[in-house]
């Protein structure tokens, strides 16, 4: 029987950090452990992710704004570190796990000071700034991709490729077959720009779908998650083009939509890629060009090379290019199902379990830690 312990999960307040943290929390709680979340004001407001988990908001500055901004950030981080140390004295965690983002840094710094075992989880194919900052001091590094850039060779021995945990509702899709697509049947398209939407998708996708052959276009059923400032214009555009479309600024039932989608048009955020590959859904990906270290392009590389997705740089994401790629994917049901299978082959459905195993091992004797490495040497930069 698993010995009950306490664990602190520290994550920045974006969906990319919070979703895998929530998946790990679910797995640890299933094993009988207690979990506390440390984040910022954004993170603790995510609906339904951390129900029943005690949450703590710690101050954490951002290293921007020149010397004065750095000084303010240092003061905030120091204050957050002190608050985290106080939390640890009462909660007494067996380990602290960071998921990236500036709010994770004070919690990890406090763990270093209190000599509490630590791990970090990197969702992207490029090690993020905060994770790079603490990588030398943590006890274990968990990655989502076998090839992770900006990860130093010196850390190879403590690096473990576990994948990016997804919600149980997404994991359940793996047991279901790819939706049957008949030549004259409904073709379902899911368009999502992540938790904040993406304006470029709202501007390009309706016109791109309108350029498809008439017989194909009439079969489309589109679900489109759009930014609040774009949704009215996008809805009007779909109506003008006579394309059946449902639009929303937030899709709480996203796994359900993913389950029946034949093709997904999306950004290449870490959680999006994890969900696509676990569920096995082919995609057209448009990486965010301003993402730090261009990590979304790196995220898309594996599934694209495997044949499960087509990646279009935003600079070339035009209605005509989208229409061309949609026809290549959608006009041959057999090829589409094959792409779904290739996407599925990239999935890591046991990510939450494997990450929880690693986290549990942190307060075991050092000889009990899982043996790395799993990151190929050529991945380092």
Tab-separated table of N, CA and C in Angstrom, residues 244-359:
chain	number	residue	atom	x	y	z
A	244	UNK	N	-21.666	25.796	-41.809
A	244	UNK	CA	-22.255	25.484	-40.506
A	244	UNK	C	-21.184	25.565	-39.431
A	245	UNK	N	-21.362	26.449	-38.457
A	245	UNK	CA	-20.334	26.660	-37.443
A	245	UNK	C	-20.951	27.069	-36.117
A	246	UNK	N	-20.416	26.490	-35.036
A	246	UNK	CA	-20.743	26.903	-33.675
A	246	UNK	C	-19.506	27.566	-33.096
A	247	UNK	N	-19.666	28.750	-32.496
A	247	UNK	CA	-18.532	29.483	-31.959
A	247	UNK	C	-18.715	29.754	-30.481
A	248	UNK	N	-17.610	29.764	-29.757
A	248	UNK	CA	-17.628	30.065	-28.330
A	248	UNK	C	-16.264	30.618	-27.945
A	249	UNK	N	-16.246	31.407	-26.875
A	249	UNK	CA	-14.967	31.929	-26.397
A	249	UNK	C	-14.257	30.944	-25.485
A	250	UNK	N	-15.010	29.969	-24.953
A	250	UNK	CA	-14.408	28.952	-24.086
A	250	UNK	C	-15.184	27.657	-24.282
A	251	UNK	N	-14.455	26.546	-24.372
A	251	UNK	CA	-15.094	25.249	-24.572
A	251	UNK	C	-14.821	24.360	-23.362
A	252	UNK	N	-15.688	24.414	-22.349
A	252	UNK	CA	-15.467	23.581	-21.164
A	252	UNK	C	-15.522	22.098	-21.478
A	253	UNK	N	-16.244	21.737	-22.548
A	253	UNK	CA	-16.364	20.343	-22.959
A	253	UNK	C	-15.454	20.048	-24.151
A	254	UNK	N	-14.266	20.649	-24.170
A	254	UNK	CA	-13.337	20.460	-25.280
A	254	UNK	C	-13.054	18.982	-25.564
A	255	UNK	N	-12.833	18.128	-24.547
A	255	UNK	CA	-12.593	16.711	-24.853
A	255	UNK	C	-13.722	16.068	-25.668
A	256	UNK	N	-14.965	16.460	-25.403
A	256	UNK	CA	-16.083	15.912	-26.183
A	256	UNK	C	-15.974	16.321	-27.645
A	257	UNK	N	-15.662	17.594	-27.877
A	257	UNK	CA	-15.490	18.073	-29.252
A	257	UNK	C	-14.301	17.382	-29.920
A	258	UNK	N	-13.221	17.207	-29.177
A	258	UNK	CA	-12.045	16.524	-29.719
A	258	UNK	C	-12.391	15.087	-30.091
A	259	UNK	N	-13.263	14.469	-29.309
A	259	UNK	CA	-13.624	13.083	-29.545
A	259	UNK	C	-14.291	12.854	-30.891
A	260	UNK	N	-15.107	13.799	-31.345
A	260	UNK	CA	-15.782	13.584	-32.631
A	260	UNK	C	-15.143	14.328	-33.788
A	261	UNK	N	-14.065	15.077	-33.547
A	261	UNK	CA	-13.424	15.851	-34.614
A	261	UNK	C	-12.689	14.931	-35.592
A	262	UNK	N	-12.818	15.241	-36.877
A	262	UNK	CA	-12.034	14.541	-37.890
A	262	UNK	C	-10.696	15.237	-38.124
A	263	UNK	N	-10.685	16.554	-37.998
A	263	UNK	CA	-9.461	17.348	-38.139
A	263	UNK	C	-9.511	18.481	-37.132
A	264	UNK	N	-8.351	18.801	-36.567
A	264	UNK	CA	-8.236	19.922	-35.637
A	264	UNK	C	-7.305	20.966	-36.262
A	265	UNK	N	-7.728	22.216	-36.248
A	265	UNK	CA	-6.886	23.332	-36.684
A	265	UNK	C	-6.538	24.114	-35.427
A	266	UNK	N	-5.251	24.248	-35.119
A	266	UNK	CA	-4.892	24.747	-33.796
A	266	UNK	C	-3.505	25.364	-33.779
A	267	UNK	N	-3.234	26.091	-32.710
A	267	UNK	CA	-1.874	26.449	-32.341
A	267	UNK	C	-1.144	25.165	-31.939
A	268	UNK	N	0.133	25.288	-31.612
A	268	UNK	CA	0.933	24.111	-31.267
A	268	UNK	C	1.426	24.201	-29.832
A	269	UNK	N	0.527	24.603	-28.924
A	269	UNK	CA	0.862	24.622	-27.509
A	269	UNK	C	1.065	23.214	-26.991
A	270	UNK	N	1.772	23.101	-25.882
A	270	UNK	CA	2.141	21.790	-25.351
A	270	UNK	C	0.920	20.949	-24.995
A	271	UNK	N	-0.064	21.539	-24.316
A	271	UNK	CA	-1.245	20.771	-23.931
A	271	UNK	C	-2.056	20.353	-25.152
A	272	UNK	N	-2.159	21.233	-26.140
A	272	UNK	CA	-2.865	20.887	-27.366
A	272	UNK	C	-2.230	19.678	-28.034
A	273	UNK	N	-0.889	19.679	-28.151
A	273	UNK	CA	-0.199	18.559	-28.793
A	273	UNK	C	-0.355	17.278	-27.984
A	274	UNK	N	-0.293	17.385	-26.659
A	274	UNK	CA	-0.459	16.194	-25.825
A	274	UNK	C	-1.842	15.598	-26.021
A	275	UNK	N	-2.866	16.445	-26.078
A	275	UNK	CA	-4.237	15.952	-26.237
A	275	UNK	C	-4.463	15.366	-27.624
A	276	UNK	N	-3.923	16.009	-28.654
A	276	UNK	CA	-4.074	15.494	-30.013
A	276	UNK	C	-3.443	14.112	-30.152
A	277	UNK	N	-2.273	13.931	-29.572
A	277	UNK	CA	-1.565	12.665	-29.750
A	277	UNK	C	-2.144	11.557	-28.868
A	278	UNK	N	-2.594	11.895	-27.688
A	278	UNK	CA	-3.228	10.866	-26.849
A	278	UNK	C	-4.543	10.414	-27.480
A	279	UNK	N	-5.330	11.366	-27.977
A	279	UNK	CA	-6.615	11.028	-28.594
A	279	UNK	C	-6.452	10.447	-29.991
A	280	UNK	N	-5.360	10.810	-30.679
A	280	UNK	CA	-5.145	10.355	-32.039
A	280	UNK	C	-5.987	11.119	-33.039
A	281	UNK	N	-5.754	12.434	-33.126
A	281	UNK	CA	-6.509	13.265	-34.062
A	281	UNK	C	-5.537	14.023	-34.973
A	282	UNK	N	-5.723	13.916	-36.284
A	282	UNK	CA	-4.857	14.649	-37.207
A	282	UNK	C	-5.115	16.144	-37.111
A	283	UNK	N	-4.117	16.920	-37.470
A	283	UNK	CA	-4.246	18.362	-37.242
A	283	UNK	C	-3.521	19.171	-38.300
A	284	UNK	N	-3.966	20.400	-38.425
A	284	UNK	CA	-3.224	21.443	-39.131
A	284	UNK	C	-2.786	22.434	-38.052
A	285	UNK	N	-1.495	22.584	-37.884
A	285	UNK	CA	-0.940	23.365	-36.788
A	285	UNK	C	-0.345	24.675	-37.293
A	286	UNK	N	-0.609	25.751	-36.539
A	286	UNK	CA	-0.076	27.072	-36.862
A	286	UNK	C	0.653	27.572	-35.615
A	287	UNK	N	1.952	27.283	-35.488
A	287	UNK	CA	2.679	27.685	-34.277
A	287	UNK	C	2.657	29.194	-34.060
A	288	UNK	N	2.546	29.584	-32.795
A	288	UNK	CA	2.590	31.002	-32.430
A	288	UNK	C	3.993	31.527	-32.682
A	289	UNK	N	4.185	32.483	-33.603
A	289	UNK	CA	5.543	32.905	-33.964
A	289	UNK	C	6.269	33.667	-32.859
A	290	UNK	N	5.513	34.245	-31.916
A	290	UNK	CA	6.140	35.009	-30.836
A	290	UNK	C	6.392	34.177	-29.589
A	291	UNK	N	6.119	32.881	-29.641
A	291	UNK	CA	6.352	32.022	-28.475
A	291	UNK	C	7.834	32.035	-28.114
A	292	UNK	N	8.128	32.057	-26.818
A	292	UNK	CA	9.507	32.112	-26.343
A	292	UNK	C	10.318	30.974	-26.943
A	293	UNK	N	11.486	31.330	-27.498
A	293	UNK	CA	12.395	30.351	-28.116
A	293	UNK	C	11.734	29.572	-29.254
A	294	UNK	N	10.651	30.130	-29.817
A	294	UNK	CA	9.914	29.468	-30.901
A	294	UNK	C	9.558	28.034	-30.510
A	295	UNK	N	9.139	27.854	-29.245
A	295	UNK	CA	8.932	26.488	-28.765
A	295	UNK	C	7.740	25.797	-29.420
A	296	UNK	N	6.762	26.551	-29.942
A	296	UNK	CA	5.627	25.877	-30.570
A	296	UNK	C	6.018	25.187	-31.875
A	297	UNK	N	6.947	25.784	-32.614
A	297	UNK	CA	7.449	25.106	-33.812
A	297	UNK	C	8.148	23.813	-33.432
A	298	UNK	N	8.933	23.861	-32.353
A	298	UNK	CA	9.610	22.654	-31.873
A	298	UNK	C	8.588	21.613	-31.400
A	299	UNK	N	7.530	22.059	-30.729
A	299	UNK	CA	6.496	21.131	-30.275
A	299	UNK	C	5.867	20.368	-31.443
A	300	UNK	N	5.655	21.074	-32.547
A	300	UNK	CA	4.946	20.489	-33.689
A	300	UNK	C	5.803	19.526	-34.498
A	301	UNK	N	7.101	19.529	-34.262
A	301	UNK	CA	8.020	18.791	-35.133
A	301	UNK	C	7.763	17.284	-35.113
A	302	UNK	N	7.589	16.709	-33.931
A	302	UNK	CA	7.465	15.261	-33.815
A	302	UNK	C	6.234	14.738	-34.551
A	303	UNK	N	5.071	15.290	-34.267
A	303	UNK	CA	3.841	14.810	-34.889
A	303	UNK	C	3.838	15.087	-36.389
A	304	UNK	N	4.471	16.175	-36.818
A	304	UNK	CA	4.531	16.496	-38.244
A	304	UNK	C	5.425	15.510	-38.984
A	305	UNK	N	6.602	15.229	-38.425
A	305	UNK	CA	7.502	14.268	-39.058
A	305	UNK	C	6.893	12.870	-39.089
A	306	UNK	N	6.059	12.552	-38.092
A	306	UNK	CA	5.406	11.240	-38.039
A	306	UNK	C	4.269	11.118	-39.049
A	307	UNK	N	3.808	12.251	-39.595
A	307	UNK	CA	2.712	12.228	-40.553
A	307	UNK	C	1.337	12.400	-39.941
A	308	UNK	N	1.298	12.808	-38.664
A	308	UNK	CA	0.019	12.999	-38.001
A	308	UNK	C	-0.506	14.419	-38.075
A	309	UNK	N	0.281	15.332	-38.616
A	309	UNK	CA	-0.140	16.732	-38.704
A	309	UNK	C	0.600	17.419	-39.840
A	310	UNK	N	0.042	18.525	-40.250
A	310	UNK	CA	0.701	19.413	-41.207
A	310	UNK	C	0.903	20.752	-40.510
A	311	UNK	N	2.121	21.267	-40.556
A	311	UNK	CA	2.440	22.517	-39.888
A	311	UNK	C	2.599	23.628	-40.919
A	312	UNK	N	1.911	24.733	-40.671
A	312	UNK	CA	1.991	25.899	-41.551
A	312	UNK	C	2.505	27.082	-40.727
A	313	UNK	N	3.679	27.628	-41.028
A	313	UNK	CA	4.125	28.833	-40.311
A	313	UNK	C	3.099	29.949	-40.483
A	314	UNK	N	2.940	30.768	-39.470
A	314	UNK	CA	1.916	31.814	-39.541
A	314	UNK	C	2.152	32.752	-40.718
A	315	UNK	N	3.417	32.958	-41.087
A	315	UNK	CA	3.719	33.845	-42.216
A	315	UNK	C	3.168	33.295	-43.536
A	316	UNK	N	2.900	31.988	-43.605
A	316	UNK	CA	2.361	31.373	-44.823
A	316	UNK	C	0.946	30.835	-44.625
A	317	UNK	N	0.346	31.187	-43.486
A	317	UNK	CA	-0.997	30.700	-43.187
A	317	UNK	C	-2.018	31.618	-43.844
A	318	UNK	N	-2.381	31.268	-45.064
A	318	UNK	CA	-3.337	32.037	-45.860
A	318	UNK	C	-4.548	31.154	-46.151
A	319	UNK	N	-5.662	31.749	-46.565
A	319	UNK	CA	-6.825	30.928	-46.909
A	319	UNK	C	-6.517	29.867	-47.967
A	320	UNK	N	-5.742	30.235	-48.987
A	320	UNK	CA	-5.448	29.270	-50.051
A	320	UNK	C	-4.578	28.133	-49.550
A	321	UNK	N	-3.592	28.438	-48.684
A	321	UNK	CA	-2.733	27.381	-48.143
A	321	UNK	C	-3.534	26.457	-47.233
A	322	UNK	N	-4.422	27.030	-46.422
A	322	UNK	CA	-5.256	26.198	-45.567
A	322	UNK	C	-6.152	25.293	-46.406
A	323	UNK	N	-6.770	25.840	-47.443
A	323	UNK	CA	-7.643	25.038	-48.303
A	323	UNK	C	-6.868	23.899	-48.950
A	324	UNK	N	-5.653	24.176	-49.375
A	324	UNK	CA	-4.836	23.138	-50.007
A	324	UNK	C	-4.544	21.998	-49.034
A	325	UNK	N	-4.153	22.351	-47.800
A	325	UNK	CA	-3.828	21.325	-46.810
A	325	UNK	C	-5.081	20.570	-46.360
A	326	UNK	N	-6.202	21.259	-46.252
A	326	UNK	CA	-7.455	20.600	-45.884
A	326	UNK	C	-7.856	19.566	-46.933
A	327	UNK	N	-7.674	19.902	-48.205
A	327	UNK	CA	-8.022	18.952	-49.258
A	327	UNK	C	-7.107	17.739	-49.225
A	328	UNK	N	-5.831	17.950	-48.955
A	328	UNK	CA	-4.895	16.836	-48.877
A	328	UNK	C	-5.267	15.890	-47.740
A	329	UNK	N	-5.735	16.463	-46.637
A	329	UNK	CA	-6.112	15.634	-45.488
A	329	UNK	C	-7.511	15.037	-45.626
A	330	UNK	N	-8.442	15.849	-46.112
A	330	UNK	CA	-9.848	15.502	-45.949
A	330	UNK	C	-10.526	14.788	-47.093
A	331	UNK	N	-9.941	14.782	-48.280
A	331	UNK	CA	-10.625	14.200	-49.426
A	331	UNK	C	-10.404	12.705	-49.565
A	332	UNK	N	-9.526	12.144	-48.750
A	332	UNK	CA	-9.247	10.710	-48.790
A	332	UNK	C	-9.451	10.135	-47.396
A	333	UNK	N	-10.610	9.524	-47.123
A	333	UNK	CA	-10.890	9.004	-45.775
A	333	UNK	C	-9.835	8.036	-45.264
A	334	UNK	N	-9.277	7.222	-46.148
A	334	UNK	CA	-8.250	6.268	-45.719
A	334	UNK	C	-6.980	6.988	-45.282
A	335	UNK	N	-6.571	8.007	-46.041
A	335	UNK	CA	-5.377	8.771	-45.681
A	335	UNK	C	-5.595	9.525	-44.377
A	336	UNK	N	-6.814	10.022	-44.173
A	336	UNK	CA	-7.119	10.755	-42.950
A	336	UNK	C	-7.037	9.832	-41.736
A	337	UNK	N	-7.600	8.636	-41.854
A	337	UNK	CA	-7.529	7.674	-40.759
A	337	UNK	C	-6.082	7.262	-40.490
A	338	UNK	N	-5.287	7.177	-41.548
A	338	UNK	CA	-3.877	6.847	-41.388
A	338	UNK	C	-3.154	7.956	-40.625
A	339	UNK	N	-3.468	9.216	-40.936
A	339	UNK	CA	-2.873	10.340	-40.215
A	339	UNK	C	-3.273	10.317	-38.749
A	340	UNK	N	-4.535	9.939	-38.472
A	340	UNK	CA	-4.980	9.832	-37.082
A	340	UNK	C	-4.159	8.786	-36.333
A	341	UNK	N	-3.905	7.663	-36.986
A	341	UNK	CA	-3.096	6.624	-36.361
A	341	UNK	C	-1.677	7.072	-36.109
A	342	UNK	N	-1.119	7.840	-37.025
A	342	UNK	CA	0.249	8.349	-36.847
A	342	UNK	C	0.315	9.372	-35.710
A	343	UNK	N	-0.730	10.183	-35.586
A	343	UNK	CA	-0.786	11.113	-34.452
A	343	UNK	C	-0.869	10.340	-33.149
A	344	UNK	N	-1.695	9.310	-33.121
A	344	UNK	CA	-1.870	8.501	-31.915
A	344	UNK	C	-0.570	7.833	-31.493
A	345	UNK	N	0.234	7.421	-32.470
A	345	UNK	CA	1.493	6.748	-32.161
A	345	UNK	C	2.466	7.663	-31.426
A	346	UNK	N	2.265	8.975	-31.533
A	346	UNK	CA	3.134	9.933	-30.834
A	346	UNK	C	2.682	10.180	-29.394
A	347	UNK	N	1.511	9.693	-29.025
A	347	UNK	CA	0.952	9.983	-27.706
A	347	UNK	C	1.643	9.229	-26.593
A	348	UNK	N	1.615	9.820	-25.409
A	348	UNK	CA	2.171	9.194	-24.199
A	348	UNK	C	1.059	9.143	-23.142
A	349	UNK	N	0.183	8.140	-23.246
A	349	UNK	CA	-0.990	8.094	-22.365
A	349	UNK	C	-0.656	7.829	-20.903
A	350	UNK	N	0.537	7.323	-20.619
A	350	UNK	CA	0.903	7.012	-19.241
A	350	UNK	C	1.684	8.139	-18.565
A	351	UNK	N	1.628	9.340	-19.139
A	351	UNK	CA	2.450	10.440	-18.631
A	351	UNK	C	2.153	10.760	-17.170
A	352	UNK	N	0.876	10.849	-16.792
A	352	UNK	CA	0.541	11.175	-15.398
A	352	UNK	C	1.049	10.098	-14.454
A	353	UNK	N	0.858	8.843	-14.846
A	353	UNK	CA	1.332	7.731	-14.007
A	353	UNK	C	2.842	7.773	-13.856
A	354	UNK	N	3.558	7.952	-14.969
A	354	UNK	CA	5.019	7.930	-14.918
A	354	UNK	C	5.575	9.131	-14.159
A	355	UNK	N	4.922	10.286	-14.321
A	355	UNK	CA	5.369	11.465	-13.575
A	355	UNK	C	5.110	11.268	-12.087
A	356	UNK	N	3.961	10.704	-11.734
A	356	UNK	CA	3.664	10.445	-10.321
A	356	UNK	C	4.661	9.450	-9.721
A	357	UNK	N	5.044	8.424	-10.485
A	357	UNK	CA	6.065	7.484	-10.008
A	357	UNK	C	7.368	8.209	-9.706
A	358	UNK	N	7.761	9.111	-10.608
A	358	UNK	CA	8.993	9.863	-10.418
A	358	UNK	C	8.903	10.754	-9.183
A	359	UNK	N	7.773	11.427	-9.022
A	359	UNK	CA	7.582	12.334	-7.890
A	359	UNK	C	7.587	11.557	-6.572
